[in-house]
C-alpha atoms as one frame of an Amber mdcrd trajectory, in Angstrom:
protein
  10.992  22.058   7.421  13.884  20.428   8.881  17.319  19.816   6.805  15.552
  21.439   3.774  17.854  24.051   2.380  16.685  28.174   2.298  15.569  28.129
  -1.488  13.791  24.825  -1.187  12.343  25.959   1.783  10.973  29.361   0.501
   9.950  28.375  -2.660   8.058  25.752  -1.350   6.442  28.390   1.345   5.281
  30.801  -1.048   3.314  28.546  -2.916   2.310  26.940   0.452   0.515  29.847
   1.660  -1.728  30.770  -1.096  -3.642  26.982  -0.548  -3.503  26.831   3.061
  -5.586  30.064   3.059  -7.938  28.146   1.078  -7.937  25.232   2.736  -9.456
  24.561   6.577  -8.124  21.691   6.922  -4.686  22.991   6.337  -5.206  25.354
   8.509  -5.492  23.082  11.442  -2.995  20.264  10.654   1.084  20.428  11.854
   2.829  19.607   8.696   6.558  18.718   8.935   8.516  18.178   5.645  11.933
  16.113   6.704  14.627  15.863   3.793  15.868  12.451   4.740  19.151  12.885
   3.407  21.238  10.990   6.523  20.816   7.903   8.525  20.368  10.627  11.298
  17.746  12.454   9.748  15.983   8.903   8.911  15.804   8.010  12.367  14.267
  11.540  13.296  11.999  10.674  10.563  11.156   7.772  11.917  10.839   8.636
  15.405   8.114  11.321  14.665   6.480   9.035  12.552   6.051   6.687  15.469
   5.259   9.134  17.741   2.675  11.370  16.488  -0.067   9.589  14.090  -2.282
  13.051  13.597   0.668  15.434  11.979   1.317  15.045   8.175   4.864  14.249
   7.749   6.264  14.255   4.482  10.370  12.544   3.450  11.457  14.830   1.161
  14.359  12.153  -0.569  17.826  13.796  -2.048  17.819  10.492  -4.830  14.717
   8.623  -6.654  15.620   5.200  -4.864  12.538   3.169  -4.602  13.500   1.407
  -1.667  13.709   5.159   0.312   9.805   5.564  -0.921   9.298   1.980   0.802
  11.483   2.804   3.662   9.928   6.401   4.417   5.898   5.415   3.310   6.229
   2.288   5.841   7.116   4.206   8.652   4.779   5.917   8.300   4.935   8.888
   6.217   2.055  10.686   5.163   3.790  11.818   1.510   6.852  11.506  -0.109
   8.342  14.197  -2.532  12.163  13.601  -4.220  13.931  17.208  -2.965  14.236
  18.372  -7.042  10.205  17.918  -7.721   8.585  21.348  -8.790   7.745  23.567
  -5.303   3.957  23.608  -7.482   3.892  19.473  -6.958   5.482  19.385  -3.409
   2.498  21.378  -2.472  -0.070  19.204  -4.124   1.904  16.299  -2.462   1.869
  18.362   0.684  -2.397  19.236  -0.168  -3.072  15.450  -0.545  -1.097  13.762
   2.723  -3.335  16.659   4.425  -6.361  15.034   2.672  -5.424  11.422   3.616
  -3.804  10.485  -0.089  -0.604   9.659  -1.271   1.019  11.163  -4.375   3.705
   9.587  -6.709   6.325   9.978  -9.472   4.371   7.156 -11.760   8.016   5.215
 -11.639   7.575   5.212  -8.004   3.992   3.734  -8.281   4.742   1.613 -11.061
   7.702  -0.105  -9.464   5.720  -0.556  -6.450   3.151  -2.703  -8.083   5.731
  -4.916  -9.471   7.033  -5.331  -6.257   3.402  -5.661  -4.446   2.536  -8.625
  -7.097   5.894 -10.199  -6.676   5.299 -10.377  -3.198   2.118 -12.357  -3.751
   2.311 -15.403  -1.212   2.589 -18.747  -3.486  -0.022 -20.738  -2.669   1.453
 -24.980  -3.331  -1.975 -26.459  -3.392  -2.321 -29.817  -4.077  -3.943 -31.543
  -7.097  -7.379 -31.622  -5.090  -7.098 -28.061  -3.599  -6.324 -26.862  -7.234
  -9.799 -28.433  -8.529 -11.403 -27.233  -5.882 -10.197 -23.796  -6.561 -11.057
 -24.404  -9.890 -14.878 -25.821  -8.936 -15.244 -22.906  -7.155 -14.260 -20.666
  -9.519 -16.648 -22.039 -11.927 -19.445 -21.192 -10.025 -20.399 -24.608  -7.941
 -22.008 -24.392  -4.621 -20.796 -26.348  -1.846 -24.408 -28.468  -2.276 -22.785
 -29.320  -5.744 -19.455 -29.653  -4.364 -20.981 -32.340  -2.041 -22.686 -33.843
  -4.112 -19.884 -34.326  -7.033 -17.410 -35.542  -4.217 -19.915 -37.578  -2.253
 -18.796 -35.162   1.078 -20.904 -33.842   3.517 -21.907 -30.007   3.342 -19.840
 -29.490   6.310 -16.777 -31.414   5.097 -16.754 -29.289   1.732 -17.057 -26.143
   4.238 -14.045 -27.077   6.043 -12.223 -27.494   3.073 -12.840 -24.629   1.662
 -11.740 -22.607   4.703  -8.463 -24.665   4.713  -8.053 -23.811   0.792  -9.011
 -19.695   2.050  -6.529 -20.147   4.782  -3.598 -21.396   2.679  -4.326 -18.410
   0.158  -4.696 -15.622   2.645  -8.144 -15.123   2.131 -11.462 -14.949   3.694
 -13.847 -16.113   1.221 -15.024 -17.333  -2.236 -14.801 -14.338  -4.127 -10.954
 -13.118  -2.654 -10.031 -16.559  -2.990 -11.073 -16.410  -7.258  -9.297 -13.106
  -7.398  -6.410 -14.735  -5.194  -6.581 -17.219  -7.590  -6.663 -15.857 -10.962
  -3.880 -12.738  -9.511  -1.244 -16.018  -9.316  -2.205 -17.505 -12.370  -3.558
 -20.795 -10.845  -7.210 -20.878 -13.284  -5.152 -19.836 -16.318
């Protein structure tokens, strides 16, 4: 544990022990729990984030400030725990970064959505691309499509994979839930 102070550090231990004798896979993992409490110890964070992608590395954060979960989870961190959580649930944060999973304060995961589905990409389709969507959406093939619009096949194809590529998607069914997600078949 680097920067963590003695009482954090051995309460955190003792309970620490008792489930990595339980636990192979704990067993073989480096785990390195980095209280990011300076830009100097953010950098070090960083740094072994960058450089080593098979130890668990876990920010432990001196504030609950959303924007350090962002900061420490997109460098690469494989958990995040604020430094006054319970030494019971830094372990099961510690237990589930071994295990490949990420644990949260639900106001961490919470604000995250709402910050995930404001960053949507708007999609400024035109009238056509809109009905489109919205043929699509209602279950038309592209024979109908063709047929309705007196296209080819191929030329309702190609529009559809411009319409995908405007809303970040690869096909029919993302581009529904792409769809519906920013309100556009409402």
């Amino acid at each position: 544990m680097i920067g963590c102070s003695a009482p954090y550090r051995e309460a955190v231990e003792a309970r620490f022990e008792s489930k990595r004798d339980t636990d192979a896979e704990m067993q073989e993992r480096e785990i390195t729990l980095i209280q990011c409490d300076s830009q100097e110890r953010w950098q070090q964070f960083e740094t072994m984030a960058a450089a080593d992608g098979d130890s668990v590395l876990i920010a432990v954060l001196p504030s609950l400030v959303l924007d350090d979960y962002v900061r420490a989870l997109a460098a690469g961190a494989s958990g995040v725990v604020y430094v006054d959580t319970p030494s019971a649930v830094t372990v099961d944060v510690i237990v589930a970064a071994v295990h490949g999973e990420v644990v949260l304060p639900r106001q961490a995961a919470q604000s995250l959505a709402v910050l995930a589905k404001r960053r949507q990409p708007e999609a400024n389709l035109d009238p056509e691309e809109a009905e489109l969507l919205r043929a699509v959406a209602s279950g038309r093939t592209v024979v109908d499509l063709a047929r309705e619009t007196y296209f080819s096949e191929r030329t309702v194809r190609r529009h559809l994979q411009s319409l995908y590529l405007k809303l970040g998607v690869r096909n029919r069914a993302e581009a529904i839930a792409a769809a519906t997600r920013m309100g556009l078949l409402d």
